Tab-separated table of C-alpha atoms and ligand atoms in Angstrom:
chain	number	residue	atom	x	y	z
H	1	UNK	CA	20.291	-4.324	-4.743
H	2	UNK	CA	18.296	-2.606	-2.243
H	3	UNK	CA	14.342	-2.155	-3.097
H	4	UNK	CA	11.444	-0.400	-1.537
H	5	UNK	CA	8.416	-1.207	-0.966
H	6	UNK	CA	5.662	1.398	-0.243
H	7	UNK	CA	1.714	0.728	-0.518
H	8	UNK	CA	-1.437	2.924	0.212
H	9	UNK	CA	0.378	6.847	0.202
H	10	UNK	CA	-3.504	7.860	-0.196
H	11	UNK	CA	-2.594	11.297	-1.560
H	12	UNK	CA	-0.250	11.948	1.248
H	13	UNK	CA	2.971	13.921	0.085
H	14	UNK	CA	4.656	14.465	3.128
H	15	UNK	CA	4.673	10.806	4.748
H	16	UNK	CA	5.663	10.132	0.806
H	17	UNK	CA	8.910	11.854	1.299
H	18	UNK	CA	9.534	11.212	4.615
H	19	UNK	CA	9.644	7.466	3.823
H	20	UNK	CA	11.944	8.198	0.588
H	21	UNK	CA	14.343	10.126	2.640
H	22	UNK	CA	14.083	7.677	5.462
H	23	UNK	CA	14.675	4.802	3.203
H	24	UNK	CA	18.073	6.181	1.783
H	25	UNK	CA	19.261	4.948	-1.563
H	26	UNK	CA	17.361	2.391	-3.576
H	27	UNK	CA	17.952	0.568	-7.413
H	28	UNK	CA	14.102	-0.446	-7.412
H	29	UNK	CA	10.774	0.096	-5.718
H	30	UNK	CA	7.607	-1.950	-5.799
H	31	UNK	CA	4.157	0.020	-4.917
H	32	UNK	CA	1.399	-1.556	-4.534
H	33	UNK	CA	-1.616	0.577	-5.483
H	34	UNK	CA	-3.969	3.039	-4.139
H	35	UNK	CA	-1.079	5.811	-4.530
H	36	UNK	CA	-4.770	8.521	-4.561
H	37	UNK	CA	-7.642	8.750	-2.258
H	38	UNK	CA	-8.521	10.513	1.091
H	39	UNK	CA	-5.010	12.820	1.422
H	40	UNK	CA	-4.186	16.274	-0.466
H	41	UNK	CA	-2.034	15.990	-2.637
H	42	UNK	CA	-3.126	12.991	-5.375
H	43	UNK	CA	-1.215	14.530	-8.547
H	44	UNK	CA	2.353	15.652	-6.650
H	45	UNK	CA	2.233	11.562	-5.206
H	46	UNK	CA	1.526	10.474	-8.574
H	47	UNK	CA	4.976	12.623	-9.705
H	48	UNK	CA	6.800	11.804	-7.226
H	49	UNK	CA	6.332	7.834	-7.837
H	50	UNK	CA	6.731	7.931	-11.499
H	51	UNK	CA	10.073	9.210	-10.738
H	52	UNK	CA	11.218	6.604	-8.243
H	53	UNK	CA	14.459	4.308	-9.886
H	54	UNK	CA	13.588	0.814	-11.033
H	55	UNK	CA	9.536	1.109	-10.629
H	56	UNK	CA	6.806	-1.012	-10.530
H	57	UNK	CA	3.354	-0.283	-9.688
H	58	UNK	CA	-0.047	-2.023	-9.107
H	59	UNK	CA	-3.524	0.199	-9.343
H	60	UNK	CA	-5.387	-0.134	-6.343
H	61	UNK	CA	-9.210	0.861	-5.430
H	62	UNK	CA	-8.864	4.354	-4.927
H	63	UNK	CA	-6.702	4.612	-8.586
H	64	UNK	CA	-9.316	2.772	-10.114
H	65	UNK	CA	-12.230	4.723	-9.083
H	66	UNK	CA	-10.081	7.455	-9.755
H	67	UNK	CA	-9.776	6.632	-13.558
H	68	UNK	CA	-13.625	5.975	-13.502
H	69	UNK	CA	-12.848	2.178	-13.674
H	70	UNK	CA	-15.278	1.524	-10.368
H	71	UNK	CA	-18.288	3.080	-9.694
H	72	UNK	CA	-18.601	5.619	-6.837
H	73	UNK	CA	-21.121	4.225	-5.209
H	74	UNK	CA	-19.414	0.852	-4.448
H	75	UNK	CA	-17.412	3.477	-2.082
H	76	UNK	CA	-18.292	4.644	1.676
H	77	UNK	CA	-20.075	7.744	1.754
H	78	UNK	CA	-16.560	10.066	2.829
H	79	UNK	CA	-14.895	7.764	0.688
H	80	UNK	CA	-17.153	8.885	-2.413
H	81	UNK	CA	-16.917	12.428	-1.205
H	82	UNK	CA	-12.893	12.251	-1.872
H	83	UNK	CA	-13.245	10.485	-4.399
H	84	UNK	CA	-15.604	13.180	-6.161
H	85	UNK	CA	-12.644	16.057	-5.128
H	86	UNK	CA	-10.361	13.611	-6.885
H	87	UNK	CA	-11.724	13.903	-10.253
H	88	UNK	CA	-11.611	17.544	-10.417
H	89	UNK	CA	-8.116	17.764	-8.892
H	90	UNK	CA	-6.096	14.956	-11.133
H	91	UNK	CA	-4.267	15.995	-14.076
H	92	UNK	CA	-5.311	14.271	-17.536
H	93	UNK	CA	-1.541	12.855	-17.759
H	94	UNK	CA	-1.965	11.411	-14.428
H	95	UNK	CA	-5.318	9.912	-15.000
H	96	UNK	CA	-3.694	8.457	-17.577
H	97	UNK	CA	-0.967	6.753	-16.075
H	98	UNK	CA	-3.043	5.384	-13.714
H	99	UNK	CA	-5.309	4.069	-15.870
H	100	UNK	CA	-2.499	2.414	-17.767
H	101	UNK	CA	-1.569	0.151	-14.626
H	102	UNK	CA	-1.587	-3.500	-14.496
H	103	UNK	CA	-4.151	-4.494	-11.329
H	104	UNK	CA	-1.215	-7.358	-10.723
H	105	UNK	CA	2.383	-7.930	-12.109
H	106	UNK	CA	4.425	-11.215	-11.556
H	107	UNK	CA	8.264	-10.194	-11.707
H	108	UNK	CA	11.168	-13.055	-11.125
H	109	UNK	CA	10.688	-13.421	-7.793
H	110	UNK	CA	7.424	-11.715	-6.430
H	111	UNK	CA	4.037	-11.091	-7.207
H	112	UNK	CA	2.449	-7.319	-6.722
H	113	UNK	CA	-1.322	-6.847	-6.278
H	114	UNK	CA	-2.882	-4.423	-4.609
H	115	UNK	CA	-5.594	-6.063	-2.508
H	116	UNK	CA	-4.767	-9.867	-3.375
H	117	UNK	CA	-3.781	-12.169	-6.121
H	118	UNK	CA	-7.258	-13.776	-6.307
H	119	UNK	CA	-9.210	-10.460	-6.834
H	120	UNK	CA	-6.295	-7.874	-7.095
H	121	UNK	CA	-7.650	-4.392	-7.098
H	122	UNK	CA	-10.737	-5.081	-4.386
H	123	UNK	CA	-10.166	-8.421	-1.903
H	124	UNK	CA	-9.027	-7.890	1.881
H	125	UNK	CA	-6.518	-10.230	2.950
H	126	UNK	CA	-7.532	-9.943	7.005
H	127	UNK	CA	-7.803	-13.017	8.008
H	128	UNK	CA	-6.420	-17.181	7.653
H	129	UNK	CA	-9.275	-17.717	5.672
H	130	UNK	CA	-8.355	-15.465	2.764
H	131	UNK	CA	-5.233	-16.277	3.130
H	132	UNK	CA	-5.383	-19.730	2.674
H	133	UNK	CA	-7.744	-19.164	0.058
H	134	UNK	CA	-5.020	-16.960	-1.855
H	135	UNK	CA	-1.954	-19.078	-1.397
H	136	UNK	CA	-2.931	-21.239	-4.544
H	137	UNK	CA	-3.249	-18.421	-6.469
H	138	UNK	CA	0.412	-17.276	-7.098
H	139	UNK	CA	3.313	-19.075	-8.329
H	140	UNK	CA	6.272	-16.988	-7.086
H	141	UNK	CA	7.072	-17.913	-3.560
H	142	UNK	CA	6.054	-14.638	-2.517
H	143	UNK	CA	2.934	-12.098	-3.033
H	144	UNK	CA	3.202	-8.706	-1.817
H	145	UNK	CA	-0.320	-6.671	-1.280
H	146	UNK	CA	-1.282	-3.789	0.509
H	147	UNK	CA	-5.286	-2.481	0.709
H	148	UNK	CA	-5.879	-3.513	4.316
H	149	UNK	CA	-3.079	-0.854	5.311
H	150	UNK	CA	-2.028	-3.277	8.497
H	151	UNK	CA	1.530	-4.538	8.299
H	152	UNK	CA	1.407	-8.558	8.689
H	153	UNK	CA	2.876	-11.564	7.159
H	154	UNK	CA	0.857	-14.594	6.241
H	155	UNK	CA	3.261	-17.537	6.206
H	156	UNK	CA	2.779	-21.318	4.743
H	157	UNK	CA	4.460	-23.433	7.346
H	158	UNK	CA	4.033	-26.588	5.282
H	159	UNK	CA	2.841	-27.737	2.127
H	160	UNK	CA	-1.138	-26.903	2.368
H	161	UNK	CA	-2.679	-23.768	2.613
H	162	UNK	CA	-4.166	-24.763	6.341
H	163	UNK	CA	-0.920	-24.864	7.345
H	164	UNK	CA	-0.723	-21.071	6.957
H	165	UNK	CA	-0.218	-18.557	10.149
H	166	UNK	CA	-0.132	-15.364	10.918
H	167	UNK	CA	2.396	-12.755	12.304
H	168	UNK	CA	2.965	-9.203	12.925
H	169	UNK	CA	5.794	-6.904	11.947
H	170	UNK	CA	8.548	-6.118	14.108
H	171	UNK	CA	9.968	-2.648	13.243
H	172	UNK	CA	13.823	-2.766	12.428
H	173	UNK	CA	13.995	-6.244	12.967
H	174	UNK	CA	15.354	-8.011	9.655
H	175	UNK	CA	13.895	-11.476	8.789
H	176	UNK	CA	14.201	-13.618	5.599
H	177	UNK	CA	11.676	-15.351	4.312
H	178	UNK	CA	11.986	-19.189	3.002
H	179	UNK	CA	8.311	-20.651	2.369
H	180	UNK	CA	5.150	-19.461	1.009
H	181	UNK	CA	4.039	-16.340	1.853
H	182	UNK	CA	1.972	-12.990	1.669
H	183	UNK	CA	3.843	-10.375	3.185
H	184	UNK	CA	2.063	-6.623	3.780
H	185	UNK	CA	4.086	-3.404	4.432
H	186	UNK	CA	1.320	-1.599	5.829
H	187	UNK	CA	0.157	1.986	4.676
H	188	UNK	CA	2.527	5.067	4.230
H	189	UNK	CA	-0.034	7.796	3.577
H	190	UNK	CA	-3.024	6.113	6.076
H	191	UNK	CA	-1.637	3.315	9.193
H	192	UNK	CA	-4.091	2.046	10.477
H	193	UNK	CA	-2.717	-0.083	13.092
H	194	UNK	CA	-2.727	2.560	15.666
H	195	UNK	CA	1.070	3.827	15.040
H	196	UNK	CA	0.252	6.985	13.140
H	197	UNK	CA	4.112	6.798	11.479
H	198	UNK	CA	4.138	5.667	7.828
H	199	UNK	CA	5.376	2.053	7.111
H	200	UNK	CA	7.084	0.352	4.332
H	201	UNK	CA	9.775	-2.314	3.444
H	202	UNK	CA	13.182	-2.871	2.491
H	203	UNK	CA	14.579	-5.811	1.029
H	204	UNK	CA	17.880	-6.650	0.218
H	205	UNK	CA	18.712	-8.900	-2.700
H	206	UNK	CA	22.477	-9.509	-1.376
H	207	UNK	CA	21.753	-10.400	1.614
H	208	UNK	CA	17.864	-12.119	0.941
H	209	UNK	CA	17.183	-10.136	3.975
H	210	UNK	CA	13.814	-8.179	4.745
H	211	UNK	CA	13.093	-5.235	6.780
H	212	UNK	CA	10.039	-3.865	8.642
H	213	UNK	CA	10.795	0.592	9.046
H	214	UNK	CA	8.321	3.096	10.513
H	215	UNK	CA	8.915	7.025	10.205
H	216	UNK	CA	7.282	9.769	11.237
H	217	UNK	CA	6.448	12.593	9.169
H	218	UNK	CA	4.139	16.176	9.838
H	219	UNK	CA	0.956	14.970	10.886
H	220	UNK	CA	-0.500	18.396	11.561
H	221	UNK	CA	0.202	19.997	8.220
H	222	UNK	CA	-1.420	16.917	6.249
H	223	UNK	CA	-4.284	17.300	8.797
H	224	UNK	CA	-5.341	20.880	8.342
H	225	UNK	CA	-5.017	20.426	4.326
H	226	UNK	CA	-7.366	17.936	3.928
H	227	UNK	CA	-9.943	20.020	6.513
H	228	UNK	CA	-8.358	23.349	4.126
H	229	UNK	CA	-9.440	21.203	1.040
H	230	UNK	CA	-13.518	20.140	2.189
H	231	UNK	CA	-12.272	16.965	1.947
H	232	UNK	CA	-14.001	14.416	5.049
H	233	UNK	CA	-12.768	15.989	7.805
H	234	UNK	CA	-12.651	11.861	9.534
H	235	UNK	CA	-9.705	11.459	6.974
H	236	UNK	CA	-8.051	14.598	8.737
H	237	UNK	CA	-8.119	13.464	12.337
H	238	UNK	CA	-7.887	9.498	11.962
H	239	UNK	CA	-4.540	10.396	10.977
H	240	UNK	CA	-3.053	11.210	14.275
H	241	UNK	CA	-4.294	8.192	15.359
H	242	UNK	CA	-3.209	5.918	12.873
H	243	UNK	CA	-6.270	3.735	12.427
D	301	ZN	ZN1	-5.755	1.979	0.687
């Protein structure tokens, strides 16, 4: 069985599909919250995921303070100022559904959270520190987060959370994964580890084998609807930059 793993579309329709179409066909997909926020298109993402085979989602930040669940103000001046477009533009069905989210789900063989399994919908996972900190507080052998929106894996090497490093992606390159671990997929709608193209995962049950993808997708057109829509026009350009 072949599942996908997206986090962080932020709104972003078009890196959205170009990830679905890069992907190919999948039995399951596993998104990890803050599917709203910053890009155009909040309600069409919302659709799109809902439909996606096999799904399960995570709220993040964004979805919360979507739904009302966090105050504005807890947000980054642009931040609030998308986040105040956001409640005119959603749907009541969507607020709903995101609303009705779990902040963290433990399935067989993973855990989902958004921004860790310690504090799910607001913690950054950035550095060994939290890391560590978090590796106690999962069961599965794996935890899957997004929120920081840079691609990484945080790996246990032996039994104690001090033993934990950290690694970058490689894209294409497949790797399994045998200890401990938190494992990120990066952002699809926002990178911002200075490769503009969206990221996510693939993982492949039959062959216990992970892989790192990158796509690109139309920049330009995302870019000149969020400046078309008021919205902060720093969530426009950083986009061609990928930070
Ligand atoms: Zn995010």
């Amino acid at each position: 069985m072949r599942t996908l793993i997206l986090s962080d579309i932020h709104g972003n329709l078009p890196a959205l599909d170009a990830v679905l179409e890069d992907a190919g066909a999948v039995e399951r997909v596993w998104c990890l919250g803050d599917i709203v926020g910053y890009g155009p298109d909040p309600n069409q993402c919302i659709e799109r995921v809902r439909g996606l085979p096999g799904l399960q989602c995570v709220k993040g930040n964004h979805d919360a303070a979507a739904v009302g669940e966090i105050a504005i103000h807890a947000f980054n001046y642009e931040a609030r100022a998308s986040l105040a477009w956001l409640e005119s533009e959603l749907s009541q069905e969507n607020r709903r559904w995101l609303a009705g989210l779990d902040e963290r789900l433990e399935l067989d063989q993973v855990t989902l959270a958004h921004g860790s399994p310690r504090n799910p919908v607001w913690e950054y996972i950035l550095d060994l520190g939290s890391a560590r900190a978090n590796m106690q507080m999962f069961t599965t052998q794996l935890c899957l987060v997004g929120h920081s929106h840079l691609p990484s894996i945080f790996i246990m090497e032996e039994s104690t959370p001090q033993s934990t490093r950290h690694y970058g992606l490689t894209v294409g390159e497949s790797f399994t994964i045998n200890r401990k671990s938190i494992l990120n997929p990066g952002s699809v709608g926002q990178p911002r580890d200075n490769d503009p193209r969206s990221a996510y995962l693939i993982y492949d049950d039959a062959l216990d084998q992970w892989i790192f993808k990158r796509v690109a997708y139309d920049i330009r057109q995302v870019r000149d609807r969020i400046l078309a829509a008021g919205l902060p026009k720093r969530h426009a350009y950083r986009l061609e930059e990928g930070w």
